[in-house]
PDB file of C-alpha atoms in Angstrom:
ATOM      1  CA  MET A   1       0.000   0.000   0.000  1.00 71.00           C
ATOM      2  CA  LYS A   2       1.272   3.454  -0.884  1.00 89.00           C
ATOM      3  CA  GLU A   3       2.039   5.538   2.182  1.00 95.00           C
ATOM      4  CA  LYS A   4      -0.109   8.597   2.650  1.00 97.00           C
ATOM      5  CA  ILE A   5       1.382  12.069   2.663  1.00 97.00           C
ATOM      6  CA  VAL A   6       1.029  13.938   5.955  1.00 98.00           C
ATOM      7  CA  GLY A   7       0.063  17.604   6.062  1.00 98.00           C
ATOM      8  CA  ILE A   8       0.935  19.440   9.283  1.00 98.00           C
ATOM      9  CA  LEU A   9      -1.011  22.634   9.882  1.00 98.00           C
ATOM     10  CA  GLY A  10       1.504  24.149  12.259  1.00 98.00           C
ATOM     11  CA  GLY A  11       2.871  27.351  13.696  1.00 97.00           C
ATOM     12  CA  MET A  12       0.568  27.421  16.759  1.00 96.00           C
ATOM     13  CA  GLY A  13       3.210  27.723  18.081  1.00 94.00           C
ATOM     14  CA  PRO A  14       6.357  26.962  16.119  1.00 96.00           C
ATOM     15  CA  PHE A  15       8.179  25.259  19.011  1.00 95.00           C
ATOM     16  CA  ALA A  16       5.285  22.820  19.415  1.00 96.00           C
ATOM     17  CA  THR A  17       5.320  22.152  15.667  1.00 97.00           C
ATOM     18  CA  VAL A  18       9.028  21.296  15.749  1.00 97.00           C
ATOM     19  CA  TYR A  19       8.481  18.988  18.736  1.00 97.00           C
ATOM     20  CA  PHE A  20       5.571  17.256  16.984  1.00 98.00           C
ATOM     21  CA  PHE A  21       7.599  16.745  13.807  1.00 98.00           C
ATOM     22  CA  SER A  22      10.438  15.222  15.850  1.00 98.00           C
ATOM     23  CA  LYS A  23       7.974  12.856  17.543  1.00 98.00           C
ATOM     24  CA  ILE A  24       6.750  11.603  14.176  1.00 98.00           C
ATOM     25  CA  LEU A  25      10.356  10.926  13.170  1.00 98.00           C
ATOM     26  CA  GLU A  26      11.010   9.020  16.415  1.00 97.00           C
ATOM     27  CA  LEU A  27       7.863   6.903  16.114  1.00 97.00           C
ATOM     28  CA  THR A  28       8.209   6.002  12.442  1.00 97.00           C
ATOM     29  CA  GLY A  29      10.792   3.299  13.117  1.00 94.00           C
ATOM     30  CA  ALA A  30      12.883   4.230  10.108  1.00 96.00           C
ATOM     31  CA  LYS A  31      16.212   2.540   9.428  1.00 97.00           C
ATOM     32  CA  LYS A  32      17.195   4.888   6.596  1.00 97.00           C
ATOM     33  CA  ASP A  33      16.065   8.195   5.106  1.00 97.00           C
ATOM     34  CA  GLN A  34      13.733   6.508   2.651  1.00 97.00           C
ATOM     35  CA  ASP A  35      11.798   4.813   5.457  1.00 96.00           C
ATOM     36  CA  HIS A  36      10.536   8.139   6.793  1.00 98.00           C
ATOM     37  CA  LEU A  37       7.166   9.571   5.849  1.00 98.00           C
ATOM     38  CA  ARG A  38       6.679  12.335   3.346  1.00 98.00           C
ATOM     39  CA  ILE A  39       5.460  15.335   5.337  1.00 98.00           C
ATOM     40  CA  ILE A  40       4.356  18.776   4.205  1.00 98.00           C
ATOM     41  CA  ILE A  41       4.449  21.443   6.915  1.00 98.00           C
ATOM     42  CA  ASP A  42       2.817  24.844   6.777  1.00 98.00           C
ATOM     43  CA  ASN A  43       4.304  26.589   9.794  1.00 98.00           C
ATOM     44  CA  ASN A  44       1.894  29.528   9.926  1.00 97.00           C
ATOM     45  CA  PRO A  45       2.437  31.591  13.106  1.00 97.00           C
ATOM     46  CA  LYS A  46       0.362  34.410  11.582  1.00 97.00           C
ATOM     47  CA  ILE A  47      -2.869  32.627  12.550  1.00 97.00           C
ATOM     48  CA  PRO A  48      -4.627  34.793  15.191  1.00 97.00           C
ATOM     49  CA  ASP A  49      -4.482  33.587  18.783  1.00 95.00           C
ATOM     50  CA  ARG A  50      -7.099  30.899  19.346  1.00 96.00           C
ATOM     51  CA  THR A  51      -7.730  31.545  23.049  1.00 94.00           C
ATOM     52  CA  LEU A  52      -8.185  35.281  22.517  1.00 94.00           C
ATOM     53  CA  SER A  53     -10.536  34.592  19.615  1.00 94.00           C
ATOM     54  CA  ILE A  54     -12.700  32.262  21.707  1.00 93.00           C
ATOM     55  CA  LYS A  55     -12.879  35.070  24.270  1.00 90.00           C
ATOM     56  CA  LYS A  56     -13.866  37.480  21.445  1.00 92.00           C
ATOM     57  CA  GLU A  57     -10.667  39.455  21.979  1.00 93.00           C
ATOM     58  CA  ALA A  58      -8.915  38.667  18.678  1.00 91.00           C
ATOM     59  CA  GLU A  59      -9.595  38.150  14.994  1.00 95.00           C
ATOM     60  CA  ASP A  60     -11.292  34.910  13.949  1.00 97.00           C
ATOM     61  CA  PRO A  61      -8.564  32.371  13.080  1.00 97.00           C
ATOM     62  CA  LEU A  62     -10.876  30.162  11.010  1.00 98.00           C
ATOM     63  CA  PRO A  63     -10.187  31.861   7.633  1.00 98.00           C
ATOM     64  CA  PHE A  64      -6.448  31.511   8.293  1.00 98.00           C
ATOM     65  CA  LEU A  65      -6.830  27.859   9.288  1.00 98.00           C
ATOM     66  CA  ILE A  66      -8.837  27.217   6.129  1.00 98.00           C
ATOM     67  CA  GLU A  67      -6.188  28.944   4.009  1.00 98.00           C
ATOM     68  CA  SER A  68      -3.438  26.736   5.476  1.00 98.00           C
ATOM     69  CA  ALA A  69      -5.537  23.567   5.202  1.00 98.00           C
ATOM     70  CA  LYS A  70      -6.307  24.257   1.539  1.00 98.00           C
ATOM     71  CA  LEU A  71      -2.634  24.979   0.897  1.00 98.00           C
ATOM     72  CA  LEU A  72      -1.689  21.586   2.341  1.00 98.00           C
ATOM     73  CA  GLU A  73      -4.434  19.898   0.326  1.00 98.00           C
ATOM     74  CA  LYS A  74      -3.282  21.566  -2.893  1.00 98.00           C
ATOM     75  CA  ALA A  75       0.338  20.623  -2.131  1.00 98.00           C
ATOM     76  CA  GLY A  76      -0.613  16.946  -2.091  1.00 98.00           C
ATOM     77  CA  ALA A  77      -1.296  16.047   1.541  1.00 98.00           C
ATOM     78  CA  ASP A  78      -3.606  13.050   1.936  1.00 96.00           C
ATOM     79  CA  PHE A  79      -4.683  14.071   5.433  1.00 97.00           C
ATOM     80  CA  ILE A  80      -4.031  16.884   7.908  1.00 98.00           C
ATOM     81  CA  VAL A  81      -2.954  16.997  11.541  1.00 98.00           C
ATOM     82  CA  ILE A  82      -2.924  20.095  13.758  1.00 98.00           C
ATOM     83  CA  PRO A  83      -0.421  20.230  16.666  1.00 98.00           C
ATOM     84  CA  CYS A  84      -2.488  22.810  18.555  1.00 97.00           C
ATOM     85  CA  VAL A  85      -5.282  21.772  20.902  1.00 97.00           C
ATOM     86  CA  THR A  86      -7.180  25.062  21.113  1.00 96.00           C
ATOM     87  CA  ALA A  87      -7.385  25.241  17.309  1.00 97.00           C
ATOM     88  CA  HIS A  88      -9.635  22.170  17.475  1.00 97.00           C
ATOM     89  CA  TYR A  89     -12.433  24.429  18.688  1.00 96.00           C
ATOM     90  CA  PHE A  90     -12.703  25.434  15.018  1.00 97.00           C
ATOM     91  CA  LEU A  91     -12.351  21.887  13.650  1.00 97.00           C
ATOM     92  CA  PRO A  92     -16.005  21.247  12.662  1.00 96.00           C
ATOM     93  CA  ASP A  93     -16.011  24.246  10.299  1.00 97.00           C
ATOM     94  CA  LEU A  94     -12.472  23.568   9.121  1.00 97.00           C
ATOM     95  CA  LYS A  95     -13.374  20.016   8.096  1.00 96.00           C
ATOM     96  CA  LYS A  96     -16.105  21.388   5.841  1.00 96.00           C
ATOM     97  CA  ALA A  97     -13.589  23.501   3.922  1.00 97.00           C
ATOM     98  CA  VAL A  98     -11.356  20.685   2.639  1.00 97.00           C
ATOM     99  CA  LYS A  99     -11.883  17.329   0.950  1.00 96.00           C
ATOM    100  CA  ILE A 100      -9.201  15.421   2.851  1.00 96.00           C
ATOM    101  CA  PRO A 101      -9.510  14.050   6.406  1.00 96.00           C
ATOM    102  CA  ILE A 102      -8.293  15.964   9.448  1.00 97.00           C
ATOM    103  CA  LEU A 103      -7.144  13.856  12.381  1.00 96.00           C
ATOM    104  CA  SER A 104      -8.378  15.193  15.732  1.00 96.00           C
ATOM    105  CA  ILE A 105      -5.953  15.475  18.643  1.00 97.00           C
ATOM    106  CA  ILE A 106      -8.968  15.436  20.962  1.00 96.00           C
ATOM    107  CA  GLU A 107     -10.402  12.200  19.543  1.00 95.00           C
ATOM    108  CA  GLU A 108      -7.020  10.470  19.570  1.00 96.00           C
ATOM    109  CA  THR A 109      -6.334  11.520  23.156  1.00 96.00           C
ATOM    110  CA  VAL A 110      -9.756  10.295  24.273  1.00 95.00           C
ATOM    111  CA  ARG A 111      -9.141   7.009  22.442  1.00 94.00           C
ATOM    112  CA  TYR A 112      -5.866   6.676  24.377  1.00 95.00           C
ATOM    113  CA  ILE A 113      -7.469   7.571  27.712  1.00 95.00           C
ATOM    114  CA  LYS A 114     -10.199   4.984  27.119  1.00 94.00           C
ATOM    115  CA  LYS A 115      -7.526   2.316  27.578  1.00 93.00           C
ATOM    116  CA  GLN A 116      -6.366   3.765  30.915  1.00 92.00           C
ATOM    117  CA  GLU A 117      -7.719   2.660  34.286  1.00 93.00           C
ATOM    118  CA  PHE A 118      -7.606   6.100  35.891  1.00 95.00           C
ATOM    119  CA  GLU A 119     -10.830   7.963  36.652  1.00 96.00           C
ATOM    120  CA  LYS A 120      -9.567  11.483  37.476  1.00 97.00           C
ATOM    121  CA  PHE A 121      -7.414  13.426  35.038  1.00 97.00           C
ATOM    122  CA  GLY A 122      -5.785  16.789  35.677  1.00 98.00           C
ATOM    123  CA  LEU A 123      -5.917  19.017  32.625  1.00 98.00           C
ATOM    124  CA  LEU A 124      -3.205  21.543  31.805  1.00 98.00           C
ATOM    125  CA  ALA A 125      -4.435  23.604  28.871  1.00 97.00           C
ATOM    126  CA  THR A 126      -5.010  27.120  27.637  1.00 97.00           C
ATOM    127  CA  THR A 127      -7.949  29.026  29.052  1.00 96.00           C
ATOM    128  CA  GLY A 128      -9.521  28.781  25.594  1.00 95.00           C
ATOM    129  CA  THR A 129      -9.421  24.986  25.640  1.00 96.00           C
ATOM    130  CA  ILE A 130     -10.777  24.849  29.192  1.00 96.00           C
ATOM    131  CA  ASN A 131     -13.579  27.357  28.547  1.00 94.00           C
ATOM    132  CA  ALA A 132     -14.543  25.574  25.332  1.00 95.00           C
ATOM    133  CA  LYS A 133     -14.668  22.265  27.268  1.00 95.00           C
ATOM    134  CA  LEU A 134     -12.954  20.448  24.403  1.00 95.00           C
ATOM    135  CA  PHE A 135     -12.079  17.448  26.590  1.00 96.00           C
ATOM    136  CA  ASP A 136     -15.007  17.557  29.001  1.00 93.00           C
ATOM    137  CA  GLU A 137     -17.844  16.014  27.009  1.00 90.00           C
ATOM    138  CA  PRO A 138     -15.820  13.186  25.391  1.00 92.00           C
ATOM    139  CA  LEU A 139     -14.351  12.168  28.756  1.00 94.00           C
ATOM    140  CA  LYS A 140     -17.688  12.513  30.499  1.00 92.00           C
ATOM    141  CA  ARG A 141     -19.026   9.851  28.143  1.00 92.00           C
ATOM    142  CA  LEU A 142     -16.213   7.588  29.336  1.00 93.00           C
ATOM    143  CA  LYS A 143     -17.183   8.334  32.938  1.00 94.00           C
ATOM    144  CA  ARG A 144     -13.851  10.072  33.512  1.00 96.00           C
ATOM    145  CA  LYS A 145     -13.526  13.246  35.565  1.00 96.00           C
ATOM    146  CA  ILE A 146     -11.561  16.319  34.479  1.00 97.00           C
ATOM    147  CA  ILE A 147      -9.832  18.419  37.143  1.00 98.00           C
ATOM    148  CA  THR A 148      -8.645  21.896  36.123  1.00 98.00           C
ATOM    149  CA  PRO A 149      -6.645  24.553  38.003  1.00 98.00           C
ATOM    150  CA  ASP A 150      -8.448  27.230  39.976  1.00 97.00           C
ATOM    151  CA  ALA A 151      -9.012  30.417  37.960  1.00 97.00           C
ATOM    152  CA  SER A 152      -6.151  32.246  39.681  1.00 97.00           C
ATOM    153  CA  ASP A 153      -3.721  29.334  39.192  1.00 98.00           C
ATOM    154  CA  GLN A 154      -4.794  29.002  35.573  1.00 98.00           C
ATOM    155  CA  GLU A 155      -3.645  32.558  34.863  1.00 97.00           C
ATOM    156  CA  ARG A 156      -0.722  32.789  37.311  1.00 97.00           C
ATOM    157  CA  LEU A 157       0.798  29.403  36.524  1.00 98.00           C
ATOM    158  CA  VAL A 158      -0.437  27.804  33.311  1.00 98.00           C
ATOM    159  CA  MET A 159      -1.062  30.814  31.069  1.00 97.00           C
ATOM    160  CA  GLU A 160       2.038  32.562  32.410  1.00 98.00           C
ATOM    161  CA  ALA A 161       4.129  29.483  31.549  1.00 98.00           C
ATOM    162  CA  ILE A 162       2.701  29.443  28.036  1.00 97.00           C
ATOM    163  CA  TYR A 163       2.366  33.140  27.162  1.00 97.00           C
ATOM    164  CA  GLY A 164       4.339  35.097  29.791  1.00 97.00           C
ATOM    165  CA  GLU A 165       7.640  36.936  29.602  1.00 96.00           C
ATOM    166  CA  ASN A 166       9.438  33.602  29.990  1.00 95.00           C
ATOM    167  CA  GLY A 167       6.610  31.715  28.327  1.00 97.00           C
ATOM    168  CA  ILE A 168       7.238  28.739  26.077  1.00 97.00           C
ATOM    169  CA  LYS A 169       5.612  30.453  23.104  1.00 95.00           C
ATOM    170  CA  ARG A 170       8.014  33.358  23.516  1.00 95.00           C
ATOM    171  CA  VAL A 171      11.363  31.718  24.329  1.00 95.00           C
ATOM    172  CA  GLY A 172      10.823  27.961  24.105  1.00 96.00           C
ATOM    173  CA  ALA A 173      11.482  25.474  26.898  1.00 96.00           C
ATOM    174  CA  ASN A 174      13.037  27.029  30.011  1.00 97.00           C
ATOM    175  CA  GLU A 175      13.282  26.414  33.757  1.00 97.00           C
ATOM    176  CA  LYS A 176      11.006  29.270  34.813  1.00 98.00           C
ATOM    177  CA  ALA A 177       8.155  27.997  32.662  1.00 98.00           C
ATOM    178  CA  LYS A 178       8.788  24.444  33.833  1.00 98.00           C
ATOM    179  CA  ASN A 179       8.638  25.455  37.498  1.00 98.00           C
ATOM    180  CA  LEU A 180       5.289  27.179  36.959  1.00 98.00           C
ATOM    181  CA  ILE A 181       3.891  24.053  35.294  1.00 98.00           C
ATOM    182  CA  LEU A 182       5.262  21.819  38.044  1.00 98.00           C
ATOM    183  CA  GLU A 183       3.511  23.953  40.645  1.00 98.00           C
ATOM    184  CA  ALA A 184       0.261  23.656  38.680  1.00 98.00           C
ATOM    185  CA  VAL A 185       0.695  19.874  38.455  1.00 98.00           C
ATOM    186  CA  LYS A 186       1.242  19.580  42.204  1.00 98.00           C
ATOM    187  CA  LYS A 187      -1.991  21.463  42.860  1.00 98.00           C
ATOM    188  CA  LEU A 188      -3.895  19.177  40.455  1.00 98.00           C
ATOM    189  CA  ILE A 189      -2.493  16.081  42.180  1.00 98.00           C
ATOM    190  CA  ASP A 190      -3.502  17.548  45.540  1.00 98.00           C
ATOM    191  CA  LYS A 191      -7.038  17.886  44.119  1.00 98.00           C
ATOM    192  CA  GLY A 192      -7.097  14.182  43.262  1.00 98.00           C
ATOM    193  CA  ALA A 193      -5.676  13.927  39.745  1.00 98.00           C
ATOM    194  CA  GLN A 194      -4.376  10.421  39.034  1.00 98.00           C
ATOM    195  CA  ALA A 195      -2.822  11.391  35.697  1.00 98.00           C
ATOM    196  CA  ILE A 196      -2.080  14.656  33.892  1.00 98.00           C
ATOM    197  CA  ILE A 197      -3.212  15.523  30.364  1.00 98.00           C
ATOM    198  CA  GLU A 198      -0.798  17.894  28.663  1.00 98.00           C
ATOM    199  CA  GLY A 199      -3.688  19.599  26.909  1.00 97.00           C
ATOM    200  CA  CYS A 200      -1.650  22.426  25.427  1.00 97.00           C
ATOM    201  CA  THR A 201       0.997  21.491  22.883  1.00 97.00           C
ATOM    202  CA  GLU A 202       3.608  23.779  24.462  1.00 97.00           C
ATOM    203  CA  ILE A 203       3.529  21.931  27.782  1.00 98.00           C
ATOM    204  CA  PRO A 204       5.293  18.702  26.640  1.00 97.00           C
ATOM    205  CA  LEU A 205       8.319  20.845  25.882  1.00 97.00           C
ATOM    206  CA  VAL A 206       8.895  21.370  29.622  1.00 98.00           C
ATOM    207  CA  LEU A 207       6.964  18.640  31.462  1.00 97.00           C
ATOM    208  CA  LYS A 208       8.308  15.090  31.179  1.00 95.00           C
ATOM    209  CA  GLU A 209       7.199  11.781  32.670  1.00 92.00           C
ATOM    210  CA  ASP A 210      10.015  11.681  35.224  1.00 95.00           C
ATOM    211  CA  ASP A 211       9.174  15.151  36.559  1.00 96.00           C
ATOM    212  CA  VAL A 212       6.072  14.141  38.490  1.00 96.00           C
ATOM    213  CA  SER A 213       4.666  11.271  40.551  1.00 95.00           C
ATOM    214  CA  VAL A 214       1.714  10.468  38.259  1.00 97.00           C
ATOM    215  CA  PRO A 215       1.539   9.447  34.594  1.00 97.00           C
ATOM    216  CA  ILE A 216       1.715  12.158  31.938  1.00 97.00           C
ATOM    217  CA  ILE A 217      -0.378  12.030  28.761  1.00 97.00           C
ATOM    218  CA  ASP A 218       1.504  13.900  26.050  1.00 97.00           C
ATOM    219  CA  VAL A 219      -1.163  14.720  23.465  1.00 97.00           C
ATOM    220  CA  LEU A 220       1.468  15.438  20.802  1.00 97.00           C
ATOM    221  CA  THR A 221       2.971  11.973  21.195  1.00 97.00           C
ATOM    222  CA  VAL A 222      -0.532  10.480  21.015  1.00 97.00           C
ATOM    223  CA  LEU A 223      -1.257  12.422  17.812  1.00 97.00           C
ATOM    224  CA  ALA A 224       2.148  11.612  16.330  1.00 98.00           C
ATOM    225  CA  ARG A 225       1.580   7.889  16.874  1.00 97.00           C
ATOM    226  CA  ALA A 226      -1.844   8.096  15.216  1.00 97.00           C
ATOM    227  CA  THR A 227      -0.341  10.111  12.355  1.00 98.00           C
ATOM    228  CA  VAL A 228       2.213   7.395  11.637  1.00 97.00           C
ATOM    229  CA  ASP A 229      -0.473   4.693  11.825  1.00 96.00           C
ATOM    230  CA  VAL A 230      -2.731   6.521   9.361  1.00 96.00           C
ATOM    231  CA  ALA A 231       0.119   7.296   6.965  1.00 97.00           C
ATOM    232  CA  LYS A 232       1.232   3.670   6.972  1.00 95.00           C
ATOM    233  CA  GLY A 233      -2.298   2.350   6.519  1.00 90.00           C
ATOM    234  CA  ARG A 234      -2.583   0.740   9.938  1.00 86.00           C
ATOM    235  CA  MET A 235      -5.694   2.815  10.665  1.00 78.00           C
ATOM    236  CA  SER A 236      -8.020   5.224   8.880  1.00 73.00           C
ATOM    237  CA  ALA A 237      -8.783   8.728  10.047  1.00 66.00           C
ATOM    238  CA  PRO A 238     -11.913   8.265  12.233  1.00 60.00           C
ATOM    239  CA  GLU A 239     -15.151   8.994  10.409  1.00 50.00           C
ATOM    240  CA  CYS A 240     -13.152  10.096   7.350  1.00 47.00           C
ATOM    241  CA  PRO A 241     -12.331   6.976   5.285  1.00 41.00           C
ATOM    242  CA  PHE A 242     -10.001   7.512   2.371  1.00 38.00           C
ATOM    243  CA  PRO A 243     -11.369   6.833  -1.127  1.00 36.00           C
ATOM    244  CA  GLY A 244     -10.593   3.249  -2.033  1.00 35.00           C
ATOM    245  CA  ASP A 245      -9.727   2.153   1.533  1.00 37.00           C
TER     246      ASP A 245
END
């Protein structure tokens, strides 16, 4: 079977896109250059901020997302993946704009969590993702509970680590951002979290499995694994079968 060409709608932010690309390379199992997947990346950091848009404080990113998705489609991508969780708020309308499947980081993470025995999951994510409840309904159907930071901790710790002066979006992985995230994780564990969902794609850059006492669910690794499986024909994009499959 011919491998499918991956289209990465990236740039939200660029550091997360680089990390996601590296994860695909690690998980492909290649022994030589030719074993790797063909991947087209549109690293488009000009897309308006998704959290601010959900809060009605920024321009609508949907037209920009559609532009990038169509560019990837025209360039020859067989399916699209988006290494940004908050952007999935716009996924239903984005899917209508292209003829190729778009793999959902939310659906793949929920599919992964379904196999876990834990009942209470701490969620580290942007305020946009939390307010939009992107994980809440799918996990509620699995009878799993989501625990989020208090409003003050969400801004002081999580959003500061992502967007602040030493935020990951601004300067990449650094100790100050990591310490903020670790403090947020500790508070979630104290509230009963049995595992932590890295629900913002910047967070895996600073928070690793060995850093905390509970399991970490890296949504970018989950999506990267699904991306490789779809490209190699081991699975189809959910609800979006490819012609001829």
